[in-house]
Short mmCIF file of C-alpha atoms and ligand atoms in Angstrom, two decimals:
data_model
loop_
_atom_site.label_atom_id
_atom_site.label_comp_id
_atom_site.label_asym_id
_atom_site.label_seq_id
_atom_site.Cartn_x
_atom_site.Cartn_y
_atom_site.Cartn_z
CA MET A 1 -1.90 -6.39 24.62
CA PRO A 2 -3.85 -4.33 22.63
CA LYS A 3 -2.21 -0.54 22.36
CA VAL A 4 -5.42 2.12 21.54
CA LEU A 5 -5.36 5.57 20.64
CA GLY A 6 -7.86 7.82 20.14
CA VAL A 7 -7.88 8.99 16.66
CA ARG A 8 -10.15 9.18 14.19
CA ILE A 9 -10.37 9.68 9.69
CA ALA A 10 -11.30 13.29 9.15
CA GLY A 11 -11.05 12.35 5.16
CA THR A 12 -9.88 10.62 2.69
CA GLY A 13 -9.13 10.76 -0.94
CA SER A 14 -7.40 9.39 -3.83
CA ALA A 15 -5.51 9.73 -7.54
CA THR A 16 -4.43 7.07 -9.62
CA PRO A 17 -2.76 8.54 -13.38
CA PRO A 18 -5.15 7.54 -16.46
CA ARG A 19 -3.42 5.52 -17.98
CA VAL A 20 -4.10 1.77 -18.18
CA LEU A 21 -2.01 -0.78 -19.36
CA ASP A 22 -3.70 -4.19 -19.36
CA ASN A 23 -2.56 -8.17 -20.01
CA GLN A 24 -2.91 -7.75 -23.73
CA TRP A 25 0.34 -4.81 -23.47
CA PHE A 26 1.99 -7.67 -21.89
CA VAL A 27 1.10 -10.36 -23.92
CA SER A 28 2.25 -8.13 -26.81
CA LYS A 29 6.03 -7.88 -25.34
CA LEU A 30 6.92 -10.83 -23.32
CA ASP A 31 6.43 -14.68 -24.22
CA THR A 32 3.39 -14.61 -21.19
CA THR A 33 -0.44 -14.89 -21.58
CA ASP A 34 -3.63 -12.95 -20.46
CA GLU A 35 -5.11 -17.01 -18.88
CA TRP A 36 -1.27 -16.87 -17.08
CA ILE A 37 -1.63 -13.64 -15.81
CA ARG A 38 -5.53 -13.49 -14.19
CA GLU A 39 -5.33 -17.33 -12.85
CA ARG A 40 -1.39 -16.56 -10.84
CA THR A 41 -2.28 -12.98 -10.04
CA GLY A 42 -6.06 -12.50 -10.19
CA ILE A 43 -4.56 -8.68 -12.03
CA LEU A 44 -6.38 -7.53 -15.21
CA GLU A 45 -5.01 -3.81 -15.79
CA ARG A 46 -3.31 -1.50 -13.85
CA ARG A 47 -2.05 1.98 -14.15
CA ALA A 48 1.35 4.08 -15.05
CA VAL A 49 2.26 7.45 -15.50
CA VAL A 50 3.74 8.95 -18.00
CA GLU A 51 5.82 12.27 -18.42
CA GLY A 52 4.79 14.97 -16.34
CA GLU A 53 3.16 12.56 -13.39
CA SER A 54 5.20 11.41 -10.94
CA THR A 55 4.98 9.79 -6.76
CA ALA A 56 4.99 13.85 -5.89
CA THR A 57 2.06 14.57 -8.63
CA LEU A 58 -0.24 11.35 -6.99
CA SER A 59 0.38 12.86 -3.85
CA ILE A 60 -1.29 16.26 -4.45
CA GLU A 61 -3.90 15.20 -6.24
CA ALA A 62 -4.88 12.66 -3.55
CA ALA A 63 -3.87 14.67 -0.98
CA ASN A 64 -6.25 17.98 -2.33
CA ASN A 65 -8.77 15.14 -2.80
CA ALA A 66 -9.32 14.22 0.75
CA LEU A 67 -9.24 17.54 2.20
CA ALA A 68 -12.03 17.79 -0.05
CA ASN A 69 -13.89 14.96 1.62
CA ALA A 70 -12.40 15.61 4.95
CA LYS A 71 -13.94 19.64 3.93
CA MET A 72 -11.00 20.62 4.97
CA SER A 73 -8.00 23.85 4.39
CA PRO A 74 -4.19 22.95 3.77
CA LYS A 75 -3.77 25.66 6.30
CA ASP A 76 -5.46 22.62 9.12
CA ILE A 77 -2.49 20.39 8.67
CA ASP A 78 0.10 20.15 11.04
CA ALA A 79 2.10 17.51 9.33
CA ILE A 80 2.97 15.18 5.96
CA ILE A 81 3.89 11.80 6.26
CA VAL A 82 4.17 10.01 2.45
CA ALA A 83 5.16 6.65 2.40
CA THR A 84 6.64 5.42 -0.75
CA ILE A 85 9.82 3.41 -2.44
CA THR A 86 9.36 5.59 -4.92
CA PRO A 87 9.80 8.88 -4.02
CA GLU A 88 10.19 12.01 -6.22
CA CYS A 89 13.62 12.27 -6.23
CA GLN A 90 16.58 11.10 -3.98
CA PHE A 91 15.78 14.03 -1.46
CA PRO A 92 14.44 15.79 -0.40
CA ALA A 93 11.35 13.91 0.59
CA THR A 94 8.72 13.91 -1.27
CA ALA A 95 6.10 15.30 1.72
CA SER A 96 8.04 18.29 0.57
CA PHE A 97 7.08 18.94 -2.56
CA VAL A 98 3.18 18.22 -1.38
CA GLN A 99 3.22 20.50 1.47
CA ASP A 100 3.83 23.36 -0.81
CA ALA A 101 1.82 22.43 -3.32
CA ILE A 102 -1.59 21.97 -1.80
CA GLY A 103 -0.24 25.27 0.49
CA ALA A 104 0.06 23.56 4.41
CA ARG A 105 1.52 26.18 6.41
CA THR A 106 5.43 25.28 6.95
CA VAL A 107 4.55 21.97 9.20
CA ALA A 108 6.72 18.72 9.26
CA SER A 109 7.08 16.42 6.35
CA PHE A 110 8.47 14.02 5.70
CA ASP A 111 9.08 10.20 3.91
CA ILE A 112 8.55 6.67 5.42
CA ALA A 113 9.96 3.50 3.07
CA ALA A 114 8.53 -0.03 4.28
CA ALA A 115 7.82 -0.85 0.91
CA CYS A 116 3.98 -2.59 0.70
CA SER A 117 3.47 -2.02 4.54
CA GLY A 118 5.14 2.05 4.59
CA PHE A 119 1.11 3.12 4.33
CA ILE A 120 0.50 0.91 7.72
CA TYR A 121 4.17 2.32 9.43
CA ALA A 122 2.98 6.03 8.38
CA PHE A 123 -0.51 5.55 9.79
CA VAL A 124 0.92 3.68 12.65
CA THR A 125 3.66 6.86 14.06
CA ALA A 126 0.32 9.72 12.53
CA ALA A 127 -1.17 8.57 14.97
CA HIS A 128 0.68 8.39 18.17
CA MET A 129 1.63 12.05 16.88
CA LEU A 130 -1.74 12.56 17.52
CA GLN A 131 -2.02 11.51 20.94
CA ALA A 132 0.78 12.86 22.30
CA GLY A 133 -1.28 16.16 21.88
CA THR A 134 0.89 18.23 19.91
CA PHE A 135 -0.63 18.00 16.32
CA ARG A 136 -4.13 18.07 15.58
CA ASN A 137 -4.83 17.03 11.66
CA ILE A 138 -1.67 14.57 9.51
CA MET A 139 -2.09 14.17 6.09
CA VAL A 140 -0.83 10.57 6.03
CA ILE A 141 -0.39 9.41 1.81
CA GLY A 142 0.83 6.29 0.85
CA ALA A 143 2.41 7.13 -3.16
CA GLU A 144 4.10 4.60 -5.87
CA THR A 145 5.38 4.80 -8.85
CA LEU A 146 6.46 1.08 -9.39
CA THR A 147 6.28 1.15 -12.97
CA ARG A 148 9.41 4.06 -13.20
CA ILE A 149 11.23 0.53 -11.73
CA THR A 150 9.63 -2.36 -12.93
CA ASP A 151 11.75 -4.24 -15.52
CA TYR A 152 9.50 -4.69 -18.02
CA GLU A 153 11.96 -7.40 -19.94
CA ASP A 154 11.45 -9.87 -16.70
CA ARG A 155 8.26 -11.69 -17.16
CA THR A 156 8.30 -12.86 -13.79
CA SER A 157 7.74 -9.31 -11.74
CA CYS A 158 6.69 -7.05 -14.14
CA ILE A 159 2.74 -8.08 -15.10
CA LEU A 160 2.07 -6.65 -11.43
CA PHE A 161 3.45 -3.48 -10.40
CA GLY A 162 1.31 -0.16 -11.49
CA ASP A 163 0.72 3.53 -10.74
CA GLY A 164 -1.24 5.49 -7.29
CA ALA A 165 -1.85 7.19 -4.72
CA GLY A 166 -4.87 7.08 -1.90
CA ALA A 167 -4.63 9.58 1.05
CA VAL A 168 -5.87 9.90 4.50
CA ILE A 169 -6.63 12.69 7.14
CA LEU A 170 -6.42 11.72 10.89
CA SER A 171 -6.92 13.79 13.59
CA PRO A 172 -7.61 13.07 17.56
CA SER A 173 -10.67 11.10 18.52
CA GLU A 174 -12.13 10.97 22.16
CA GLY A 175 -12.87 6.74 21.05
CA ASN A 176 -11.52 4.10 23.43
CA ALA A 177 -11.46 0.59 23.86
CA SER A 178 -15.15 0.31 24.16
CA SER A 179 -16.62 3.24 21.60
CA GLY A 180 -16.32 5.57 19.46
CA SER A 181 -13.02 5.98 16.59
CA ALA A 182 -9.72 4.70 17.48
CA MET A 183 -6.88 2.61 16.94
CA LEU A 184 -7.43 -1.14 18.60
CA ASN A 185 -4.37 -2.81 18.24
CA PHE A 186 -1.68 -2.68 15.66
CA HIS A 187 1.80 -4.73 14.65
CA LEU A 188 4.88 -2.97 12.96
CA HIS A 189 7.32 -5.63 12.18
CA SER A 190 11.18 -6.24 10.01
CA ASP A 191 13.56 -9.07 9.47
CA GLY A 192 16.23 -7.31 7.30
CA SER A 193 17.46 -10.90 6.57
CA GLY A 194 15.02 -10.78 3.61
CA SER A 195 16.20 -7.70 2.41
CA THR A 196 17.37 -8.63 -1.25
CA MET A 197 14.64 -10.72 -1.73
CA LEU A 198 12.28 -7.72 -3.21
CA TRP A 199 14.55 -4.50 -3.98
CA VAL A 200 16.56 -2.36 -6.29
CA PRO A 201 20.20 -2.90 -6.30
CA ALA A 202 22.00 0.26 -7.58
CA GLY A 203 20.94 3.92 -7.29
CA GLY A 204 21.72 4.33 -3.71
CA SER A 205 24.66 4.89 -1.70
CA ARG A 206 25.89 1.14 -2.03
CA LEU A 207 25.89 0.83 -5.69
CA PRO A 208 25.50 4.10 -6.97
CA ALA A 209 24.44 4.92 -10.54
CA SER A 210 26.72 3.75 -13.81
CA ASN A 211 26.81 3.19 -16.49
CA MET A 212 27.27 -1.10 -15.56
CA THR A 213 24.19 -0.13 -13.44
CA VAL A 214 21.93 0.43 -15.82
CA ASN A 215 23.31 -1.85 -18.66
CA GLU A 216 22.58 -4.99 -16.08
CA ARG A 217 19.74 -2.85 -15.25
CA LEU A 218 20.02 -2.89 -11.39
CA HIS A 219 18.32 -0.19 -10.87
CA PHE A 220 14.83 -1.98 -11.57
CA MET A 221 13.06 -3.95 -8.56
CA LYS A 222 14.71 -7.66 -8.16
CA MET A 223 12.01 -10.16 -6.25
CA GLN A 224 12.58 -14.10 -5.31
CA GLY A 225 8.98 -14.83 -5.93
CA ARG A 226 8.00 -17.35 -4.53
CA GLU A 227 10.25 -17.15 -1.66
CA VAL A 228 8.29 -13.90 -1.26
CA TYR A 229 4.66 -15.84 -1.90
CA LYS A 230 5.06 -18.08 1.27
CA PHE A 231 6.01 -15.12 3.63
CA ALA A 232 2.85 -13.34 2.07
CA VAL A 233 0.74 -16.30 2.43
CA LYS A 234 2.31 -17.27 6.42
CA LYS A 235 2.66 -13.39 8.02
CA MET A 236 -1.09 -12.07 6.46
CA LEU A 237 -2.84 -14.97 8.32
CA GLU A 238 -0.78 -14.90 11.47
CA MET A 239 -1.12 -11.09 11.74
CA VAL A 240 -4.68 -10.62 10.66
CA GLU A 241 -5.53 -13.56 13.92
CA GLU A 242 -2.36 -11.59 16.21
CA THR A 243 -4.43 -8.43 16.02
CA LEU A 244 -7.85 -9.23 16.34
CA GLY A 245 -7.04 -11.85 18.80
CA GLU A 246 -5.28 -9.26 21.65
CA ALA A 247 -7.95 -6.87 20.78
CA GLY A 248 -10.35 -9.43 21.60
CA LEU A 249 -12.21 -9.17 18.22
CA ARG A 250 -13.14 -12.55 16.07
CA SER A 251 -13.18 -12.36 12.45
CA GLU A 252 -17.35 -12.31 11.98
CA ASP A 253 -17.25 -8.86 13.77
CA ILE A 254 -14.82 -7.28 11.21
CA ALA A 255 -16.83 -5.27 8.60
CA MET A 256 -14.13 -5.08 6.22
CA VAL A 257 -10.57 -6.69 5.46
CA VAL A 258 -7.98 -3.55 4.00
CA PRO A 259 -5.17 -6.01 3.01
CA HIS A 260 -2.43 -4.82 0.94
CA GLN A 261 -2.64 -6.02 -2.73
CA SER A 262 0.30 -8.31 -3.68
CA ASN A 263 -1.95 -11.20 -5.10
CA LYS A 264 -5.32 -12.41 -5.19
CA ARG A 265 -4.18 -15.62 -4.54
CA ILE A 266 -2.17 -14.54 -1.20
CA ILE A 267 -5.85 -12.58 -0.69
CA GLU A 268 -8.60 -15.52 -0.94
CA SER A 269 -5.65 -18.00 0.99
CA ALA A 270 -6.18 -15.62 3.77
CA ARG A 271 -10.28 -15.23 3.65
CA GLU A 272 -10.62 -19.01 2.80
CA LYS A 273 -8.80 -19.60 6.29
CA LEU A 274 -10.49 -16.38 7.90
CA GLY A 275 -13.84 -17.68 7.19
CA LEU A 276 -14.35 -14.62 5.33
CA PRO A 277 -17.33 -14.21 3.13
CA GLU A 278 -15.99 -11.90 -0.84
CA SER A 279 -18.16 -9.04 0.33
CA LYS A 280 -15.65 -8.39 3.57
CA MET A 281 -12.53 -9.03 1.98
CA TYR A 282 -11.43 -5.89 -0.03
CA THR A 283 -9.17 -6.22 -3.67
CA ASN A 284 -8.67 -3.69 -5.81
CA ILE A 285 -5.77 -6.09 -7.27
CA GLU A 286 -7.70 -6.67 -10.27
CA ARG A 287 -7.82 -2.44 -11.72
CA TYR A 288 -4.00 -1.74 -10.42
CA GLY A 289 -2.54 -3.98 -9.81
CA ASN A 290 0.37 -4.08 -6.90
CA THR A 291 0.78 -0.32 -5.97
CA SER A 292 2.52 -0.75 -2.79
CA SER A 293 2.06 1.44 0.04
CA ALA A 294 -0.54 2.78 -2.33
CA SER A 295 -2.83 0.02 -1.66
CA ILE A 296 -4.48 0.46 1.14
CA PRO A 297 -5.80 4.20 1.19
CA LEU A 298 -6.62 3.60 -2.20
CA GLY A 299 -9.28 1.18 -0.89
CA LEU A 300 -9.34 2.90 2.15
CA ASP A 301 -10.46 5.64 0.23
CA ASP A 302 -12.60 3.42 -2.16
CA ILE A 303 -14.89 1.83 0.57
CA ARG A 304 -15.89 5.26 2.35
CA ARG A 305 -16.95 7.02 -0.66
CA SER A 306 -18.67 3.16 -1.35
CA GLY A 307 -20.75 3.57 0.98
CA ARG A 308 -19.22 -0.22 1.83
CA VAL A 309 -18.64 0.67 5.32
CA LYS A 310 -20.63 3.38 8.30
CA ASN A 311 -19.28 5.16 11.39
CA GLY A 312 -18.18 2.76 13.96
CA ASP A 313 -17.23 -0.59 11.32
CA TYR A 314 -14.56 -2.25 12.25
CA ILE A 315 -11.79 -1.94 9.45
CA LEU A 316 -8.42 -4.25 9.62
CA MET A 317 -5.41 -3.25 7.59
CA ALA A 318 -2.53 -5.68 7.04
CA ALA A 319 0.72 -4.63 5.02
CA PHE A 320 3.41 -7.31 3.93
CA GLY A 321 5.91 -6.35 1.79
CA ALA A 322 10.18 -5.71 0.71
CA GLY A 323 12.69 -4.91 4.06
CA LEU A 324 10.87 -7.93 4.46
CA THR A 325 8.31 -5.57 6.34
CA TRP A 326 4.93 -6.62 7.83
CA ALA A 327 2.82 -4.78 9.68
CA SER A 328 -1.35 -4.44 11.11
CA ALA A 329 -3.98 -1.62 12.28
CA LEU A 330 -7.53 -2.26 13.51
CA ILE A 331 -9.55 -0.21 13.50
CA ARG A 332 -12.97 1.40 14.45
CA LEU A 333 -14.84 4.04 12.75
O1 UT7 B 401 3.73 -6.63 -2.80
C1 UT7 B 401 5.35 -7.53 -1.99
C2 UT7 B 401 5.56 -8.27 -2.11
N1 UT7 B 401 4.97 -9.29 -3.79
C3 UT7 B 401 4.29 -10.32 -3.63
O2 UT7 B 401 3.82 -10.72 -2.44
C4 UT7 B 401 4.88 -11.06 -4.96
C5 UT7 B 401 4.22 -12.54 -5.04
N2 UT7 B 401 4.98 -13.72 -5.55
C6 UT7 B 401 3.86 -13.24 -6.28
O3 UT7 B 401 2.88 -13.05 -6.96
C7 UT7 B 401 4.13 -14.31 -7.25
O4 UT7 B 401 5.45 -15.68 -6.67
C8 UT7 B 401 4.38 -14.51 -9.13
C9 UT7 B 401 2.90 -13.96 -9.30
C10 UT7 B 401 5.14 -13.57 -9.57
C11 UT7 B 401 5.06 -15.86 -9.33
O5 UT7 B 401 3.68 -16.65 -9.33
P1 UT7 B 401 4.22 -18.53 -8.92
O6 UT7 B 401 2.98 -18.85 -9.49
O7 UT7 B 401 4.94 -18.15 -7.71
O8 UT7 B 401 4.79 -18.27 -10.61
P2 UT7 B 401 6.83 -19.34 -10.52
O9 UT7 B 401 7.02 -18.11 -10.71
O10 UT7 B 401 7.16 -20.51 -10.07
O11 UT7 B 401 6.86 -19.80 -12.04
C12 UT7 B 401 5.96 -20.82 -12.45
C13 UT7 B 401 6.05 -21.27 -13.95
C14 UT7 B 401 7.09 -20.70 -14.24
O12 UT7 B 401 7.74 -21.28 -15.01
P3 UT7 B 401 7.81 -23.49 -15.44
O13 UT7 B 401 9.94 -23.08 -14.09
O14 UT7 B 401 7.01 -23.97 -14.08
O15 UT7 B 401 8.51 -23.76 -16.31
C15 UT7 B 401 7.77 -19.92 -14.73
O16 UT7 B 401 8.67 -19.45 -15.68
O17 UT7 B 401 5.98 -19.51 -14.42
C16 UT7 B 401 6.55 -19.45 -15.09
N3 UT7 B 401 6.07 -17.99 -15.44
C17 UT7 B 401 5.52 -17.27 -16.59
N4 UT7 B 401 4.77 -17.62 -17.20
C18 UT7 B 401 4.10 -16.95 -18.24
C19 UT7 B 401 6.55 -16.84 -14.35
N5 UT7 B 401 6.06 -15.47 -15.47
C20 UT7 B 401 5.29 -15.33 -16.27
C21 UT7 B 401 4.14 -14.92 -16.78
N6 UT7 B 401 3.82 -16.01 -18.08
N7 UT7 B 401 4.28 -13.15 -16.92
#
């Protein structure tokens, strides 16, 4: 059964660091080529933080842009949720830094770690908080500085990742299953048996940071790329079909699918199987690489600001990633 919640997007914002890492930057450091990277991933360039920039600074910039877009004051925000796997520090939550910096009241602020599915997990959580009637406007942020945990000696993974943040202000609406702004369906899934397929082994309670972990580069991301790829192709299609089917919609009813941006080939494979035109499958991977939980909110902000979607349009978000996790949310703007 589809799960309908009356919520609307009141504003969106994004932030990416100015420093660009193009494919040539990798060619100058590693045994790789621009052609290999383009063909295997679709990535042309990504953004990377420099000293002084961090997951919190990107989140704060995206949040302020979302407030301006929604024409809201920080005082209007009743909760802040940051989805991230590259937090400002181990604790407190990145959301605490955001709450202080944007000048919000002493409202609930916390992080969610569900990797590349994190933004959808946070969005669905916020929608439920709004549905209960105790919150009005919730700032939902997906933010990452993946370049901080990328192993630039591992050519199979380092070419993929970039930094960025996207923010969405979610508010209650009168929308229901047949009309108005609403979330019309969602799915949140996980399978922890794949938890070491994509992870950072050291730096947590299992293997605290030490000289050994640094020497063995265990504080960097490790990924079984081919296995994750197979999982992603399968789950992407399954999720889209399941989420739309339950809501009684077909792929042609959708104005835009905003998928997690991990590999252009994964996105293309889903697009072809769903029979969608290129214009209805959003991508930003060419410019930003894989930004994990930031990729979908960056996309939402882009399609809203560029006028590619309008009120009443159906948008489907779908993501998969470490955990393993996978998640989808279908909304009517
Ligand atoms: O966001 C969350 C989840 N993450 C993902 O969804 C990522 C999923 N995985 C992928 O996107 C792909 O698996 C990669 C892009 C990481 C790798 O692409 P692939 O087509 O699966 O390549 P592969 O790992 O099967 O490697 C193919 C060949 C190998 O050489 P041999 O053994 O065939 O001689 C690799 O050593 O490509 C080689 N290779 C490279 N060559 C040039 C691997 N990385 C590179 C490189 N440049 N950077």
